[in-house]
CSV table of C-alpha atoms and ligand atoms in Angstrom, one decimal:
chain,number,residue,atom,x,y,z
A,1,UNK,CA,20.0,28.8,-18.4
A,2,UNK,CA,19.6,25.1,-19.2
A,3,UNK,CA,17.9,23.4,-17.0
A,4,UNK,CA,19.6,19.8,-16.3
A,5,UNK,CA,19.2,16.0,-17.0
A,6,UNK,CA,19.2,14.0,-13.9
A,7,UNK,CA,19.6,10.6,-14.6
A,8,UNK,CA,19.1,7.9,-11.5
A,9,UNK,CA,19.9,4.7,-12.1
A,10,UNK,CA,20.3,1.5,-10.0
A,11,UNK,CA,19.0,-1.9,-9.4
A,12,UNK,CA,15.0,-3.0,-8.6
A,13,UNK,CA,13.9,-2.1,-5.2
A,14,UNK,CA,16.4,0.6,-4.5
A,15,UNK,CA,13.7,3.1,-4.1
A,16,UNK,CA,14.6,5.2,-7.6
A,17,UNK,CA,11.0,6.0,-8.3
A,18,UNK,CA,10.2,7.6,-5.0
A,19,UNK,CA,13.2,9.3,-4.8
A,20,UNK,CA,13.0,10.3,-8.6
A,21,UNK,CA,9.7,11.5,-8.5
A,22,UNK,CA,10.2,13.3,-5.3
A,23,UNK,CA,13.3,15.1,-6.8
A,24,UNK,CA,11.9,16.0,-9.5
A,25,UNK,CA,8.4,18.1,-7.6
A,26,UNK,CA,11.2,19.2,-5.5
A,27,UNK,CA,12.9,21.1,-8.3
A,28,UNK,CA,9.8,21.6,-10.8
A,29,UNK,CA,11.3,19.0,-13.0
A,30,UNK,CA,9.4,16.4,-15.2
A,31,UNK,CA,9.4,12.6,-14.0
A,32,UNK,CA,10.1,10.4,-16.4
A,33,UNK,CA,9.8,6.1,-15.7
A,34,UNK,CA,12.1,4.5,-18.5
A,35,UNK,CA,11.6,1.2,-16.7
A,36,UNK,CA,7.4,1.2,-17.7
A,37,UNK,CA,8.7,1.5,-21.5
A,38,UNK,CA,10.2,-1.8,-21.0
A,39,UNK,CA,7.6,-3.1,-18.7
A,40,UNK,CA,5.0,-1.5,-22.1
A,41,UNK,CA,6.3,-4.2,-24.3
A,42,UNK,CA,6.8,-6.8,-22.1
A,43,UNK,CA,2.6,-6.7,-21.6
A,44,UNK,CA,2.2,-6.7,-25.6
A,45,UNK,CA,5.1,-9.9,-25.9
A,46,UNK,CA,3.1,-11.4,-22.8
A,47,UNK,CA,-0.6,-10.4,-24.8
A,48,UNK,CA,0.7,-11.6,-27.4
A,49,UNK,CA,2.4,-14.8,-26.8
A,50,UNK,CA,5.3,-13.8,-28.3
A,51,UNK,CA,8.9,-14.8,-28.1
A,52,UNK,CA,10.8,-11.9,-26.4
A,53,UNK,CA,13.6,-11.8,-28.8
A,54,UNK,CA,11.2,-10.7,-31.5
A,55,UNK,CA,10.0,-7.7,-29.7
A,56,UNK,CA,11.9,-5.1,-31.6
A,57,UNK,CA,9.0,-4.4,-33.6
A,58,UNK,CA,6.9,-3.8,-31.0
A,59,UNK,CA,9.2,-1.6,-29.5
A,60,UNK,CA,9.1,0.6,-32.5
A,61,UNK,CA,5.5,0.9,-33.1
A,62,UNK,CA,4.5,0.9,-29.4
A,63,UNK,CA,2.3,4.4,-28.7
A,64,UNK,CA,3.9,5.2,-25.4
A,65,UNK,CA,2.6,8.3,-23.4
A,66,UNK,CA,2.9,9.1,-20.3
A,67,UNK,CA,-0.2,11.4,-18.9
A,68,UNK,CA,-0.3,13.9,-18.1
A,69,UNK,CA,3.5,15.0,-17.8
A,70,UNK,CA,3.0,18.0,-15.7
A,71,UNK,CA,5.0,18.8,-12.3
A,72,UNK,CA,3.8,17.0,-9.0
A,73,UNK,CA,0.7,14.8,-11.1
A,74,UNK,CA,0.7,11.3,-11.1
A,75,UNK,CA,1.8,9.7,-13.8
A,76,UNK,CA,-0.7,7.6,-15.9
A,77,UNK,CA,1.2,5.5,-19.0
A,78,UNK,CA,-1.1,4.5,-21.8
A,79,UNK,CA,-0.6,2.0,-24.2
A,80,UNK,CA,-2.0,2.9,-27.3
A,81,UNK,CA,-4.9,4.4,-25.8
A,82,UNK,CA,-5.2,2.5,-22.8
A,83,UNK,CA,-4.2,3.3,-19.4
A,84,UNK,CA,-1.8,0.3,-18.5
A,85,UNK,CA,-0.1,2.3,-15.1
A,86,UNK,CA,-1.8,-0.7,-13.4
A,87,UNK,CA,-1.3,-3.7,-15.5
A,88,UNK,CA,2.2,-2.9,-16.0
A,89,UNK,CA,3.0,-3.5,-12.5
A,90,UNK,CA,2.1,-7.3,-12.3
A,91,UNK,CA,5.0,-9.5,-11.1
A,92,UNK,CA,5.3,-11.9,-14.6
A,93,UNK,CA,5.3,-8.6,-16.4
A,94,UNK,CA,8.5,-7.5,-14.9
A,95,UNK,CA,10.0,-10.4,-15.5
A,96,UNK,CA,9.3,-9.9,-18.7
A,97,UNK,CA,10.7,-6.5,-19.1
A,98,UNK,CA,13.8,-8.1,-17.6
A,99,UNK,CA,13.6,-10.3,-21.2
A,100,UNK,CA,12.8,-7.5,-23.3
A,101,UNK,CA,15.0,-5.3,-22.3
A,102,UNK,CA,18.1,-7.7,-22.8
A,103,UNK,CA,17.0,-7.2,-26.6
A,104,UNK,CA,19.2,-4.6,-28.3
A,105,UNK,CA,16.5,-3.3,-31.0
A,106,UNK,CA,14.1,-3.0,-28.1
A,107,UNK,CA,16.6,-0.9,-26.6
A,108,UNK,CA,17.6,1.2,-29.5
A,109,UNK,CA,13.8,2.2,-29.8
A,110,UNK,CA,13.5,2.9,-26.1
A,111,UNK,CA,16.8,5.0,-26.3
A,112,UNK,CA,15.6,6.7,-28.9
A,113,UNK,CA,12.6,7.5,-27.7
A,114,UNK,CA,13.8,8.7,-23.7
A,115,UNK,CA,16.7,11.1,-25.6
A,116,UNK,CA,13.3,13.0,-27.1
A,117,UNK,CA,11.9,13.2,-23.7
A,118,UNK,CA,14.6,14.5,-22.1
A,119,UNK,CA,16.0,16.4,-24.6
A,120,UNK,CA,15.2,20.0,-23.8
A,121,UNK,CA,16.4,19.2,-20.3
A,122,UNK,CA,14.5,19.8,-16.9
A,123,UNK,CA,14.0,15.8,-16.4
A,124,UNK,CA,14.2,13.1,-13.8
A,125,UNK,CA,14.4,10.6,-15.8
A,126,UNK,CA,15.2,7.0,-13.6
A,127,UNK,CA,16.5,3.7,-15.1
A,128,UNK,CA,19.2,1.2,-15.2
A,129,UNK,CA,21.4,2.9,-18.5
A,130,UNK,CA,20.9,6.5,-18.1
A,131,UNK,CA,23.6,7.9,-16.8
A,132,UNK,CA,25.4,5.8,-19.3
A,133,UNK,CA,23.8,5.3,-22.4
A,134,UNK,CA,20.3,7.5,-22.9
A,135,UNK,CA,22.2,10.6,-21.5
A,136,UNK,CA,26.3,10.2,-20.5
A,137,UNK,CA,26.4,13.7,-20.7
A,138,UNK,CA,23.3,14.2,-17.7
A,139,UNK,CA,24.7,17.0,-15.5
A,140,UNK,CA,23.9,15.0,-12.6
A,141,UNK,CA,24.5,11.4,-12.6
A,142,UNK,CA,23.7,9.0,-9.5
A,143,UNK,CA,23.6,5.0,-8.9
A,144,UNK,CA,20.9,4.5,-6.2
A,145,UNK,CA,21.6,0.7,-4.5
A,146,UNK,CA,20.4,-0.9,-1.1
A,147,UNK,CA,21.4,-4.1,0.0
A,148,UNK,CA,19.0,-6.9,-1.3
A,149,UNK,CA,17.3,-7.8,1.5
A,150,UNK,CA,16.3,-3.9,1.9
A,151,UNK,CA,15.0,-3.9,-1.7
A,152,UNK,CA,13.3,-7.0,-1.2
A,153,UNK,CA,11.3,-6.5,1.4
A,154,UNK,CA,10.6,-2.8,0.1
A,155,UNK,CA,9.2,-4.8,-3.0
A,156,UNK,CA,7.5,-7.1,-1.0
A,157,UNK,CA,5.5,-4.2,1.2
A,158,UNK,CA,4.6,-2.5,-2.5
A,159,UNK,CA,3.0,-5.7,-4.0
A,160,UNK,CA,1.2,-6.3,-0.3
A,161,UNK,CA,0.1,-2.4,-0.7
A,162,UNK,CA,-1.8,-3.1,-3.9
A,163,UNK,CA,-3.2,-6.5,-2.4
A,164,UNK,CA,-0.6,-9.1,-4.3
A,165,UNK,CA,0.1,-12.1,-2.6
A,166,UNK,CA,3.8,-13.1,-3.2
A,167,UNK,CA,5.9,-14.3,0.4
A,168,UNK,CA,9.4,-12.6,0.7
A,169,UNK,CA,11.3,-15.8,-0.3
A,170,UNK,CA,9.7,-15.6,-3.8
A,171,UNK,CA,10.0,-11.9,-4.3
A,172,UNK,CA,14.0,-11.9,-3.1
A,173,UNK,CA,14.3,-15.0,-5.4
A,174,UNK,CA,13.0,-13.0,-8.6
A,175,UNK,CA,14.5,-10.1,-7.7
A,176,UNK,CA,18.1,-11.7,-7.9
A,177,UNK,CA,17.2,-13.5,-10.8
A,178,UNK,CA,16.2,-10.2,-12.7
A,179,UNK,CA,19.0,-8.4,-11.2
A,180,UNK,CA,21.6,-11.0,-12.4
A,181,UNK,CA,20.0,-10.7,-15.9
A,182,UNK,CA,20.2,-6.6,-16.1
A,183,UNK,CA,23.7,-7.0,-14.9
A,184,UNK,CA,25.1,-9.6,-17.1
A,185,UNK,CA,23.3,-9.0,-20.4
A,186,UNK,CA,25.5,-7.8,-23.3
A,187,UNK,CA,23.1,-4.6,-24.1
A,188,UNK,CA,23.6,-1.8,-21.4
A,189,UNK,CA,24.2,-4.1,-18.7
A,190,UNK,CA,23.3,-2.4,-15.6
A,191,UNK,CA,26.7,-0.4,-14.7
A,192,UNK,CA,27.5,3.1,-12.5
A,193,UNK,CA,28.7,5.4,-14.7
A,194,UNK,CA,32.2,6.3,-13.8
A,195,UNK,CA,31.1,9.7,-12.9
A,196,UNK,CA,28.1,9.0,-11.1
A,197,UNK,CA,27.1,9.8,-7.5
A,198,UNK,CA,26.8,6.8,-5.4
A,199,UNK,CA,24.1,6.4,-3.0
A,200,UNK,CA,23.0,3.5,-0.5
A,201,UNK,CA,19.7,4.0,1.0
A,202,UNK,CA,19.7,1.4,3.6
A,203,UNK,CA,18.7,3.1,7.1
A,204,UNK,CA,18.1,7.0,5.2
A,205,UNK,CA,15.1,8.5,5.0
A,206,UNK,CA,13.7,9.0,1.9
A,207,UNK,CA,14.0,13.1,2.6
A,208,UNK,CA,17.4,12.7,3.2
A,209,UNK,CA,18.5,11.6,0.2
A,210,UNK,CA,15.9,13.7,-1.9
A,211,UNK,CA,17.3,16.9,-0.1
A,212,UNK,CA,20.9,15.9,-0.5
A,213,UNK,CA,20.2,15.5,-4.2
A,214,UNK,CA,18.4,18.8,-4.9
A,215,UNK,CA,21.1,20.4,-3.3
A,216,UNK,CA,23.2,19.3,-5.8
A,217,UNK,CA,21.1,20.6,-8.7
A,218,UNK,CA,21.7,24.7,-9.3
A,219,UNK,CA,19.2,25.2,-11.9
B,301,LIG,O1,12.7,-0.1,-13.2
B,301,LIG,P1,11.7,-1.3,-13.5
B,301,LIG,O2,11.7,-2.4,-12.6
B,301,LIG,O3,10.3,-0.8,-13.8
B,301,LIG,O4,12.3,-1.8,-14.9
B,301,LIG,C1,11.7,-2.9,-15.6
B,301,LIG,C2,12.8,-3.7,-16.3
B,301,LIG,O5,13.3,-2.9,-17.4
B,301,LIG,C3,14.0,-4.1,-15.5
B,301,LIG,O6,14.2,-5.5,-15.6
B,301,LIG,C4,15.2,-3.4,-16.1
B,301,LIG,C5,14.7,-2.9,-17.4
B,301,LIG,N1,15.2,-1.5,-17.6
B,301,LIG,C6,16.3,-1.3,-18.4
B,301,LIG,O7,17.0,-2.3,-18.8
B,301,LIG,N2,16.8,-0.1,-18.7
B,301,LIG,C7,16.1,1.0,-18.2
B,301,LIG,N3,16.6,2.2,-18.5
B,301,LIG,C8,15.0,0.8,-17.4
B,301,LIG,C9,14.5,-0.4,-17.1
């Protein structure tokens, strides 16, 4: 039997990795971050002092791996070689991505390149366009939201964790301004699909949800 796409998509913050990835080792599926392709090209555009609107190139010739993509490992990107999970992660990069990915050939790259990756099924694969672009025909669909202030102070714990300095104020403040520019670009603008499971996660553990989910998967 097939085993199924699960696409989770939603805004920053809403906790779509942790659930994803959880999801996923619960059900022996692969993990799959479309958001660090984005955040991949932004660091080249930023490298290179580039305009984002010109990224499309980069987006086609960028060697993207993630490594190793086994059940339950940690996932390691690399960037033509070079392990980038960390760098990645830094707060003017995803801004960028929120740039890049407004870029319709970027997109058409990235597309392309997640539809391989999920294509023999048996994927978590999280984002803002999966459920309604990369894969509208996922088997299990769900929009993952919190309320901003949840998903900004989740964000502002993560940077804290890893020893960033950024005060809540700043990190709500970029959040809605990258939020507003996923939801109002003209290139997948970050939508539900009509046929997606909604979610808030504001006051639910973590477990909850994960368990609701798998219970919703049957292969
Ligand atoms: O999920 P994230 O914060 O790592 O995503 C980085 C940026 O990439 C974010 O601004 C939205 C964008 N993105 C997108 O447009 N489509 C996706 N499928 C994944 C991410």
């Amino acid at each position: 039997m097939r085993r199924w796409v699960v696409a989770i998509d939603g805004p920053a913050g809403a906790g779509k990795s942790t659930v994803a990835r959880l999801l996923a080792d619960r059900l022996g599926y692969v993990y799959l971050d479309s958001g660090a392709m984005y955040r991949c090209v932004a660091l080249l555009v930023l490298r290179r002092g580039m305009p984002p609107e010109e990224a499309t190139c980069l987006a086609q010739q960028a060697q993207i791996t993630f490594d190793p993509v086994g059940v339950g490992e940690p996932q390691r990107v690399t960037l033509s070689g070079e392990d980038v999970t960390a760098a990645i992660r830094a707060p003017e990069v995803s801004q960028m991505a929120s740039k890049v990915a407004a870029v319709p050939g970027v997109r058409s790259a990235l597309v392309q390149l997640q539809r391989a990756l999920g294509a023999e099924g048996g994927v978590v694969m999280e984002g803002r366009d999966i459920g309604t672009v990369v894969f509208p025909e996922a088997e299990l669909k769900v929009f993952l939201t919190a309320s901003s202030e949840e998903r900004a102070r989740r964000r502002h714990a993560e940077l804290e964790a890893r020893g960033e300095t950024m005060d809540y104020q700043t990190v709500l403040a970029e959040q809605r301004e990258r939020d507003e520019r996923d939801q109002t670009r003209e290139a997948s603008p970050l939508v539900a699909a009509s046929d997606a499971l909604a979610v808030l996660t504001d006051g639910r553990t973590i477990d909850e949800i994960v368990t609701e989910l798998a219970g919703k998967v049957s292969t």
